[in-house]
Amino acid sequence: MKILIAVPTYKRPYVLEKRAWYFLKDLKNADVKIFCDEDEEIYYEQVAGDHVVAGAKQGRPNGLIAQLNYIGKYAVDNGYDIVWKVDDKQMMHKSGVSKKDIVPHIDQYLLNIIEKFKEGADAIGTSKAMEYLHSEKGGYKPRYTPFSASYFVRSEHLELDEEIFSMDELQMYLHLAVKGSTNVYTSYEMYIDCPMGKFDGGLQMFDRLAESEKCLQHILDKYPDIKPKDSGKGNIDIGNRLDLRHYRDLYKK
């Protein structure tokens, strides 16, 4: 099975260079592609050379989702079985391993992920720091909650609704549940560092909360078993305002 490591990015070539590119550039067990707006291709090429692909048009609220849909089609058309969606500001860590020594561990991580997909996984979420801290530092567990920033998914599943602003992690969670593709796990072999709202560019170009509020009714219409919470805060999007118990139960079954 082949993995495409796909990085959708907008107005962040130098964030990419300082963050994710340090480990992406040396990986051997997957192909790495940086997907950007055609108008920014020249700037990303200065960082990532021929790894850059001019994809969907950016600079609009549905830009990220359009780019992910472009990535899904690109992956299928080019024979990739799995997409690893990596954030441009993402870093990878493993207990006891320094930054300069991390690449071989990520390469092994990729081989292990492939084996899990061969066993029938539909998607695998990457572990966050707190999840990793409280785990046994390895293995997989069934995942019943939305992904966080980064995830592996079968290429044919990467097809999202462009009327929903951002929230691709939540969208993917709901999309897989409705399709019955609920063989989903969290990997505890490594963890990600991917701060939200810290760097300019990307989704920070928009009022994320306002844009997600605009599509609330569309989400409720599309996924009628979501129940709005009476309480629930969110300063970035509306995800915390949604009761997802019905869909969580589909994963647990």
Short mmCIF file of C-alpha atoms in Angstrom, two decimals:
data_model
loop_
_atom_site.label_atom_id
_atom_site.label_comp_id
_atom_site.label_asym_id
_atom_site.label_seq_id
_atom_site.Cartn_x
_atom_site.Cartn_y
_atom_site.Cartn_z
CA MET A 1 0.00 0.00 0.00
CA LYS A 2 1.19 3.51 -0.82
CA ILE A 3 0.89 6.55 1.45
CA LEU A 4 0.61 10.09 0.19
CA ILE A 5 1.65 12.60 2.83
CA ALA A 6 -0.41 15.64 1.90
CA VAL A 7 0.10 19.11 3.37
CA PRO A 8 -2.63 21.63 2.48
CA THR A 9 -1.23 25.10 3.13
CA TYR A 10 -2.04 28.75 2.52
CA LYS A 11 0.21 31.77 3.03
CA ARG A 12 2.57 29.81 5.28
CA PRO A 13 5.68 28.78 3.30
CA TYR A 14 8.01 29.88 6.08
CA VAL A 15 5.89 28.31 8.83
CA LEU A 16 6.09 25.09 6.83
CA GLU A 17 9.86 25.49 6.52
CA LYS A 18 10.33 25.97 10.26
CA ARG A 19 7.86 23.33 11.42
CA ALA A 20 6.72 20.31 9.39
CA TRP A 21 9.30 20.42 6.62
CA TYR A 22 12.14 19.45 8.98
CA PHE A 23 10.87 15.86 9.14
CA LEU A 24 8.92 15.63 5.89
CA LYS A 25 11.89 16.36 3.62
CA ASP A 26 13.83 13.25 4.62
CA LEU A 27 11.12 10.58 4.81
CA LYS A 28 11.61 7.50 2.65
CA ASN A 29 8.49 5.37 3.17
CA ALA A 30 5.89 7.71 1.68
CA ASP A 31 5.65 10.43 -0.95
CA VAL A 32 5.33 14.01 0.30
CA LYS A 33 3.37 16.66 -1.57
CA ILE A 34 2.69 20.26 -0.54
CA PHE A 35 -0.64 21.49 -1.93
CA CYS A 36 -0.98 25.25 -2.37
CA ASP A 37 -2.71 27.92 -4.43
CA GLU A 38 -1.24 28.42 -7.89
CA ASP A 39 -0.49 32.06 -7.05
CA GLU A 40 1.76 30.95 -4.18
CA GLU A 41 3.49 28.06 -5.91
CA ILE A 42 6.75 29.97 -6.46
CA TYR A 43 7.10 30.72 -2.74
CA TYR A 44 6.47 27.14 -1.65
CA GLU A 45 8.92 25.87 -4.27
CA GLN A 46 11.64 27.86 -2.50
CA VAL A 47 10.99 25.66 0.53
CA ALA A 48 9.95 22.30 -0.90
CA GLY A 49 11.06 22.29 -4.55
CA ASP A 50 9.37 19.70 -6.74
CA HIS A 51 7.27 18.41 -3.84
CA VAL A 52 4.88 21.32 -4.48
CA VAL A 53 1.54 20.83 -6.28
CA ALA A 54 -0.68 23.73 -7.35
CA GLY A 55 -4.09 22.52 -6.23
CA ALA A 56 -7.44 24.13 -5.44
CA LYS A 57 -7.88 27.89 -5.33
CA GLN A 58 -7.41 29.34 -1.85
CA GLY A 59 -8.30 32.68 -0.24
CA ARG A 60 -11.96 31.81 0.32
CA PRO A 61 -13.77 30.23 3.27
CA ASN A 62 -14.09 26.81 1.64
CA GLY A 63 -10.47 26.82 0.48
CA LEU A 64 -9.17 24.17 2.89
CA ILE A 65 -12.02 21.75 2.18
CA ALA A 66 -11.64 22.32 -1.57
CA GLN A 67 -7.94 21.56 -1.22
CA LEU A 68 -8.60 18.36 0.72
CA ASN A 69 -11.05 17.24 -1.96
CA TYR A 70 -8.39 18.00 -4.56
CA ILE A 71 -5.94 15.90 -2.51
CA GLY A 72 -8.38 13.00 -2.31
CA LYS A 73 -8.84 12.94 -6.09
CA TYR A 74 -5.10 13.39 -6.65
CA ALA A 75 -4.39 10.42 -4.38
CA VAL A 76 -6.91 8.14 -6.13
CA ASP A 77 -5.78 9.22 -9.60
CA ASN A 78 -2.12 8.58 -8.75
CA GLY A 79 -2.53 5.18 -7.11
CA TYR A 80 -2.19 6.10 -3.44
CA ASP A 81 -4.13 3.91 -1.04
CA ILE A 82 -3.77 6.13 2.04
CA VAL A 83 -3.56 9.87 2.64
CA TRP A 84 -1.83 11.23 5.72
CA LYS A 85 -3.16 14.76 6.18
CA VAL A 86 -0.36 16.75 7.83
CA ASP A 87 -0.74 20.33 9.02
CA ASP A 88 1.90 22.80 7.81
CA LYS A 89 2.70 23.74 11.44
CA GLN A 90 2.78 20.16 12.70
CA MET A 91 5.74 18.59 14.48
CA MET A 92 6.19 14.95 15.50
CA HIS A 93 7.53 13.63 18.80
CA LYS A 94 8.34 10.31 20.43
CA SER A 95 9.37 9.79 24.04
CA GLY A 96 13.14 9.65 24.43
CA VAL A 97 13.86 10.68 20.82
CA SER A 98 15.41 14.02 19.94
CA LYS A 99 14.26 16.20 17.06
CA LYS A 100 17.38 15.45 15.04
CA ASP A 101 16.82 11.69 15.33
CA ILE A 102 13.05 11.58 14.70
CA VAL A 103 12.94 10.78 10.96
CA PRO A 104 13.76 7.03 11.13
CA HIS A 105 11.09 6.64 13.81
CA ILE A 106 8.50 8.33 11.60
CA ASP A 107 9.51 6.09 8.69
CA GLN A 108 8.92 3.04 10.89
CA TYR A 109 5.64 4.59 12.07
CA LEU A 110 4.53 4.77 8.42
CA LEU A 111 5.28 1.08 7.87
CA ASN A 112 3.30 0.18 10.97
CA ILE A 113 0.38 2.32 9.81
CA ILE A 114 0.37 0.50 6.47
CA GLU A 115 0.12 -2.84 8.27
CA LYS A 116 -2.88 -1.59 10.25
CA PHE A 117 -4.62 -0.55 7.04
CA LYS A 118 -3.87 -3.95 5.52
CA GLU A 119 -5.73 -5.41 8.50
CA GLY A 120 -8.79 -3.36 7.51
CA ALA A 121 -8.52 0.08 9.10
CA ASP A 122 -10.57 2.84 7.46
CA ALA A 123 -8.75 5.69 9.21
CA ILE A 124 -6.21 6.24 11.98
CA GLY A 125 -5.95 9.36 14.10
CA THR A 126 -2.62 10.67 15.28
CA SER A 127 -2.18 10.96 19.02
CA LYS A 128 -2.10 14.30 20.83
CA ALA A 129 0.41 14.95 23.61
CA MET A 130 -1.97 14.24 26.51
CA GLU A 131 -3.32 11.10 24.86
CA TYR A 132 0.24 9.88 24.37
CA LEU A 133 1.29 10.80 27.91
CA HIS A 134 -1.45 8.62 29.41
CA SER A 135 -0.94 5.71 26.99
CA GLU A 136 1.49 2.80 26.93
CA LYS A 137 3.47 4.67 24.22
CA GLY A 138 2.51 2.28 21.47
CA GLY A 139 -0.22 0.26 19.82
CA TYR A 140 -3.70 1.19 18.68
CA LYS A 141 -7.09 1.64 20.29
CA PRO A 142 -10.52 2.08 18.67
CA ARG A 143 -11.33 5.76 18.26
CA TYR A 144 -14.84 7.05 18.94
CA THR A 145 -14.19 10.81 18.80
CA PRO A 146 -13.32 13.25 15.96
CA PHE A 147 -9.75 13.47 14.78
CA SER A 148 -7.36 16.19 15.90
CA ALA A 149 -5.47 18.15 13.21
CA SER A 150 -3.84 15.13 11.54
CA TYR A 151 -5.08 11.72 10.44
CA PHE A 152 -4.54 8.84 8.02
CA VAL A 153 -7.49 7.85 5.85
CA ARG A 154 -8.15 5.62 2.87
CA SER A 155 -7.93 7.83 -0.21
CA GLU A 156 -11.44 7.08 -1.43
CA HIS A 157 -12.88 8.41 1.84
CA LEU A 158 -11.34 11.87 1.46
CA GLU A 159 -14.42 13.58 0.04
CA LEU A 160 -15.85 16.45 2.11
CA ASP A 161 -18.67 19.02 1.91
CA GLU A 162 -17.40 22.41 0.73
CA GLU A 163 -20.45 24.15 2.19
CA ILE A 164 -19.09 23.42 5.67
CA PHE A 165 -16.34 25.81 6.70
CA SER A 166 -13.16 24.05 7.81
CA MET A 167 -13.70 21.44 10.56
CA ASP A 168 -12.39 18.69 8.29
CA GLU A 169 -11.67 16.50 11.32
CA LEU A 170 -15.32 16.64 12.38
CA GLN A 171 -16.51 16.24 8.81
CA MET A 172 -14.36 13.15 8.30
CA TYR A 173 -15.66 11.66 11.54
CA LEU A 174 -19.29 12.14 10.48
CA HIS A 175 -18.64 11.09 6.86
CA LEU A 176 -17.09 7.78 7.92
CA ALA A 177 -19.87 7.10 10.44
CA VAL A 178 -22.59 7.58 7.84
CA LYS A 179 -20.76 5.37 5.33
CA GLY A 180 -20.35 2.63 7.92
CA SER A 181 -16.56 2.87 7.58
CA THR A 182 -16.03 2.86 11.33
CA ASN A 183 -12.94 0.69 11.65
CA VAL A 184 -11.06 3.69 13.05
CA TYR A 185 -8.18 3.81 15.53
CA THR A 186 -5.81 6.11 17.37
CA SER A 187 -2.11 5.32 17.10
CA TYR A 188 -0.07 5.83 20.27
CA GLU A 189 3.36 5.27 18.76
CA MET A 190 4.08 8.99 18.35
CA TYR A 191 2.31 12.28 19.01
CA ILE A 192 1.83 15.61 17.29
CA ASP A 193 2.52 19.18 18.35
CA CYS A 194 0.17 21.37 16.28
CA PRO A 195 -0.84 24.58 18.10
CA MET A 196 -4.11 26.17 17.02
CA GLY A 197 -4.39 29.86 16.29
CA LYS A 198 -0.70 30.61 16.85
CA PHE A 199 0.58 31.34 13.34
CA ASP A 200 -0.61 33.82 10.71
CA GLY A 201 -1.95 32.51 7.40
CA GLY A 202 -4.08 29.45 6.80
CA LEU A 203 -7.45 29.50 8.53
CA GLN A 204 -6.32 32.47 10.61
CA MET A 205 -7.10 34.56 7.52
CA PHE A 206 -10.79 34.15 8.42
CA ASP A 207 -13.02 34.68 11.41
CA ARG A 208 -13.23 30.97 12.09
CA LEU A 209 -16.01 31.07 14.64
CA ALA A 210 -18.21 33.35 12.51
CA GLU A 211 -17.66 31.23 9.40
CA SER A 212 -18.49 27.99 11.20
CA GLU A 213 -21.61 29.56 12.72
CA LYS A 214 -22.81 30.38 9.21
CA CYS A 215 -22.85 26.70 8.29
CA LEU A 216 -24.40 25.40 11.54
CA GLN A 217 -27.86 24.86 10.04
CA HIS A 218 -26.37 23.11 7.02
CA ILE A 219 -24.55 20.68 9.32
CA LEU A 220 -27.72 19.99 11.29
CA ASP A 221 -29.69 19.42 8.09
CA LYS A 222 -27.06 17.09 6.66
CA TYR A 223 -26.54 15.15 9.88
CA PRO A 224 -29.98 15.23 11.53
CA ASP A 225 -28.95 13.03 14.43
CA ILE A 226 -26.65 15.75 15.75
CA LYS A 227 -28.28 17.56 18.65
CA PRO A 228 -27.26 21.11 19.56
CA LYS A 229 -26.00 21.36 23.13
CA ASP A 230 -27.70 23.70 25.55
CA SER A 231 -24.23 24.79 26.58
CA GLY A 232 -20.87 24.50 24.96
CA LYS A 233 -18.18 27.02 24.27
CA GLY A 234 -15.88 27.45 21.33
CA ASN A 235 -13.66 30.35 20.32
CA ILE A 236 -12.51 28.78 17.05
CA ASP A 237 -15.47 26.80 15.71
CA ILE A 238 -18.82 25.37 16.75
CA GLY A 239 -17.63 21.80 17.32
CA ASN A 240 -18.07 21.95 21.10
CA ARG A 241 -21.70 23.00 20.67
CA LEU A 242 -22.70 19.74 18.98
CA ASP A 243 -23.90 16.58 20.71
CA LEU A 244 -22.43 13.73 18.63
CA ARG A 245 -23.60 10.81 20.76
CA HIS A 246 -25.61 9.17 17.98
CA TYR A 247 -22.55 9.05 15.70
CA ARG A 248 -20.26 7.98 18.53
CA ASP A 249 -22.56 5.04 19.12
CA LEU A 250 -22.17 4.04 15.46
CA TYR A 251 -18.41 3.76 16.03
CA LYS A 252 -18.87 1.79 19.24
CA LYS A 253 -21.08 -0.75 17.46
#
